[in-house]
Amino acid sequence: WYVKPMQGQVEQQLLETGRWEDIDVLKVAHHGSEGSSTSAFLSVVRPEIAVISVGDGNRYGHPHFPTLERLEDVGAEVHRTDLEGTVRIWTDGDRVRVLSGE
């Protein structure tokens, strides 16, 4: 039998370390499933850019709409591999650029 882990448990553990705030880029967990990127987590880390690695037309329906809404609510610029192809992040240590569609 299978026991589903508590959704957001790892994010809560990360928040408890007190070292996560205002990040530039978030690789969204679990292909953007409904249990990933909780409101509590996103309200602290406030990513500028969120990348969702997800297959086009996947049978699970990822990314889920509530996750996309939460990312939008914190102002994240969302990039998805199902829509853009390869998503690469480039930085010189100060600026961050997203390269996609390749």
PDB file of C-alpha atoms in Angstrom:
ATOM      1  CA  TRP A   1       0.000   0.000   0.000  1.00  0.00           C
ATOM      2  CA  TYR A   2       0.996   3.589  -0.480  1.00  0.00           C
ATOM      3  CA  VAL A   3       0.855   6.456   1.996  1.00  0.00           C
ATOM      4  CA  LYS A   4       0.829   9.871   0.356  1.00  0.00           C
ATOM      5  CA  PRO A   5       3.336  12.202   2.074  1.00  0.00           C
ATOM      6  CA  MET A   6       2.005  15.375   3.641  1.00  0.00           C
ATOM      7  CA  GLN A   7       1.879  17.991   0.931  1.00  0.00           C
ATOM      8  CA  GLY A   8       4.164  20.913   1.594  1.00  0.00           C
ATOM      9  CA  GLN A   9       6.068  19.065   4.340  1.00  0.00           C
ATOM     10  CA  VAL A  10       9.476  19.590   2.732  1.00  0.00           C
ATOM     11  CA  GLU A  11       8.683  23.229   1.995  1.00  0.00           C
ATOM     12  CA  GLN A  12       7.729  23.712   5.644  1.00  0.00           C
ATOM     13  CA  GLN A  13      11.027  22.151   6.732  1.00  0.00           C
ATOM     14  CA  LEU A  14      12.894  24.528   4.427  1.00  0.00           C
ATOM     15  CA  LEU A  15      11.044  27.508   5.871  1.00  0.00           C
ATOM     16  CA  GLU A  16      11.923  26.413   9.387  1.00  0.00           C
ATOM     17  CA  THR A  17      15.634  26.810   8.599  1.00  0.00           C
ATOM     18  CA  GLY A  18      15.022  30.561   8.283  1.00  0.00           C
ATOM     19  CA  ARG A  19      17.351  30.886   5.296  1.00  0.00           C
ATOM     20  CA  TRP A  20      14.846  31.208   2.470  1.00  0.00           C
ATOM     21  CA  GLU A  21      13.599  34.587   1.397  1.00  0.00           C
ATOM     22  CA  ASP A  22      13.350  36.559  -1.817  1.00  0.00           C
ATOM     23  CA  ILE A  23      14.878  34.071  -4.216  1.00  0.00           C
ATOM     24  CA  ASP A  24      15.430  34.834  -7.876  1.00  0.00           C
ATOM     25  CA  VAL A  25      14.630  31.453  -9.475  1.00  0.00           C
ATOM     26  CA  LEU A  26      12.469  28.605  -8.198  1.00  0.00           C
ATOM     27  CA  LYS A  27      12.399  25.210  -9.890  1.00  0.00           C
ATOM     28  CA  VAL A  28       8.806  24.294  -9.021  1.00  0.00           C
ATOM     29  CA  ALA A  29       8.550  20.919  -7.311  1.00  0.00           C
ATOM     30  CA  HIS A  30       6.698  17.871  -8.600  1.00  0.00           C
ATOM     31  CA  HIS A  31       5.934  19.277 -12.056  1.00  0.00           C
ATOM     32  CA  GLY A  32       3.626  21.913 -10.580  1.00  0.00           C
ATOM     33  CA  SER A  33       1.251  19.472  -8.906  1.00  0.00           C
ATOM     34  CA  GLU A  34      -1.458  20.955  -6.708  1.00  0.00           C
ATOM     35  CA  GLY A  35       0.494  20.176  -3.527  1.00  0.00           C
ATOM     36  CA  SER A  36       3.677  21.902  -4.627  1.00  0.00           C
ATOM     37  CA  SER A  37       4.624  25.516  -4.029  1.00  0.00           C
ATOM     38  CA  THR A  38       2.240  26.171  -1.171  1.00  0.00           C
ATOM     39  CA  SER A  39       1.038  29.692  -0.414  1.00  0.00           C
ATOM     40  CA  ALA A  40       2.997  29.687   2.858  1.00  0.00           C
ATOM     41  CA  PHE A  41       6.221  28.789   1.032  1.00  0.00           C
ATOM     42  CA  LEU A  42       5.725  31.223  -1.840  1.00  0.00           C
ATOM     43  CA  SER A  43       4.814  34.116   0.461  1.00  0.00           C
ATOM     44  CA  VAL A  44       8.266  33.804   2.051  1.00  0.00           C
ATOM     45  CA  VAL A  45      10.522  32.957  -0.901  1.00  0.00           C
ATOM     46  CA  ARG A  46       8.705  35.223  -3.413  1.00  0.00           C
ATOM     47  CA  PRO A  47      10.463  33.954  -6.557  1.00  0.00           C
ATOM     48  CA  GLU A  48      10.942  36.352  -9.440  1.00  0.00           C
ATOM     49  CA  ILE A  49      11.096  33.461 -11.912  1.00  0.00           C
ATOM     50  CA  ALA A  50       9.475  30.020 -11.601  1.00  0.00           C
ATOM     51  CA  VAL A  51      10.386  27.120 -13.899  1.00  0.00           C
ATOM     52  CA  ILE A  52       8.063  24.139 -14.233  1.00  0.00           C
ATOM     53  CA  SER A  53       9.524  21.029 -15.835  1.00  0.00           C
ATOM     54  CA  VAL A  54       6.530  19.201 -17.266  1.00  0.00           C
ATOM     55  CA  GLY A  55       5.692  17.077 -20.289  1.00  0.00           C
ATOM     56  CA  ASP A  56       3.230  18.312 -22.872  1.00  0.00           C
ATOM     57  CA  GLY A  57      -0.155  16.617 -22.496  1.00  0.00           C
ATOM     58  CA  ASN A  58       0.949  14.565 -19.484  1.00  0.00           C
ATOM     59  CA  ARG A  59      -1.664  12.223 -18.054  1.00  0.00           C
ATOM     60  CA  TYR A  60      -1.584  13.872 -14.614  1.00  0.00           C
ATOM     61  CA  GLY A  61      -2.697  17.282 -15.850  1.00  0.00           C
ATOM     62  CA  HIS A  62       0.418  18.995 -14.503  1.00  0.00           C
ATOM     63  CA  PRO A  63       0.900  21.793 -13.822  1.00  0.00           C
ATOM     64  CA  HIS A  64      -2.286  22.195 -11.819  1.00  0.00           C
ATOM     65  CA  PHE A  65      -4.178  25.471 -12.011  1.00  0.00           C
ATOM     66  CA  PRO A  66      -4.058  26.273  -8.248  1.00  0.00           C
ATOM     67  CA  THR A  67      -0.258  26.102  -8.364  1.00  0.00           C
ATOM     68  CA  LEU A  68      -0.138  28.438 -11.355  1.00  0.00           C
ATOM     69  CA  GLU A  69      -2.484  30.835  -9.533  1.00  0.00           C
ATOM     70  CA  ARG A  70      -0.282  30.863  -6.422  1.00  0.00           C
ATOM     71  CA  LEU A  71       2.787  31.625  -8.538  1.00  0.00           C
ATOM     72  CA  GLU A  72       0.916  34.437 -10.273  1.00  0.00           C
ATOM     73  CA  ASP A  73      -0.257  35.813  -6.917  1.00  0.00           C
ATOM     74  CA  VAL A  74       3.355  36.348  -5.781  1.00  0.00           C
ATOM     75  CA  GLY A  75       4.299  37.927  -9.114  1.00  0.00           C
ATOM     76  CA  ALA A  76       6.496  35.110 -10.418  1.00  0.00           C
ATOM     77  CA  GLU A  77       7.312  35.032 -14.122  1.00  0.00           C
ATOM     78  CA  VAL A  78       6.391  31.417 -14.976  1.00  0.00           C
ATOM     79  CA  HIS A  79       8.214  29.358 -17.603  1.00  0.00           C
ATOM     80  CA  ARG A  80       7.021  25.861 -18.562  1.00  0.00           C
ATOM     81  CA  THR A  81       8.843  23.240 -20.576  1.00  0.00           C
ATOM     82  CA  ASP A  82       5.579  21.937 -22.045  1.00  0.00           C
ATOM     83  CA  LEU A  83       4.973  25.329 -23.655  1.00  0.00           C
ATOM     84  CA  GLU A  84       8.514  26.633 -24.234  1.00  0.00           C
ATOM     85  CA  GLY A  85      10.704  23.585 -24.664  1.00  0.00           C
ATOM     86  CA  THR A  86      14.069  23.749 -22.937  1.00  0.00           C
ATOM     87  CA  VAL A  87      14.251  26.500 -20.315  1.00  0.00           C
ATOM     88  CA  ARG A  88      17.744  27.669 -19.400  1.00  0.00           C
ATOM     89  CA  ILE A  89      18.649  30.195 -16.737  1.00  0.00           C
ATOM     90  CA  TRP A  90      21.668  32.460 -17.234  1.00  0.00           C
ATOM     91  CA  THR A  91      23.162  34.762 -14.633  1.00  0.00           C
ATOM     92  CA  ASP A  92      26.282  36.861 -14.251  1.00  0.00           C
ATOM     93  CA  GLY A  93      25.742  37.003 -10.497  1.00  0.00           C
ATOM     94  CA  ASP A  94      23.695  40.186 -10.676  1.00  0.00           C
ATOM     95  CA  ARG A  95      21.242  39.770 -13.534  1.00  0.00           C
ATOM     96  CA  VAL A  96      19.165  36.706 -14.427  1.00  0.00           C
ATOM     97  CA  ARG A  97      18.027  35.874 -17.953  1.00  0.00           C
ATOM     98  CA  VAL A  98      15.711  33.133 -19.131  1.00  0.00           C
ATOM     99  CA  LEU A  99      16.490  31.436 -22.438  1.00  0.00           C
ATOM    100  CA  SER A 100      13.798  29.138 -23.792  1.00  0.00           C
ATOM    101  CA  GLY A 101      12.364  27.642 -26.915  1.00  0.00           C
ATOM    102  CA  GLU A 102      15.395  25.657 -27.967  1.00  0.00           C
TER     103      GLU A 102
END
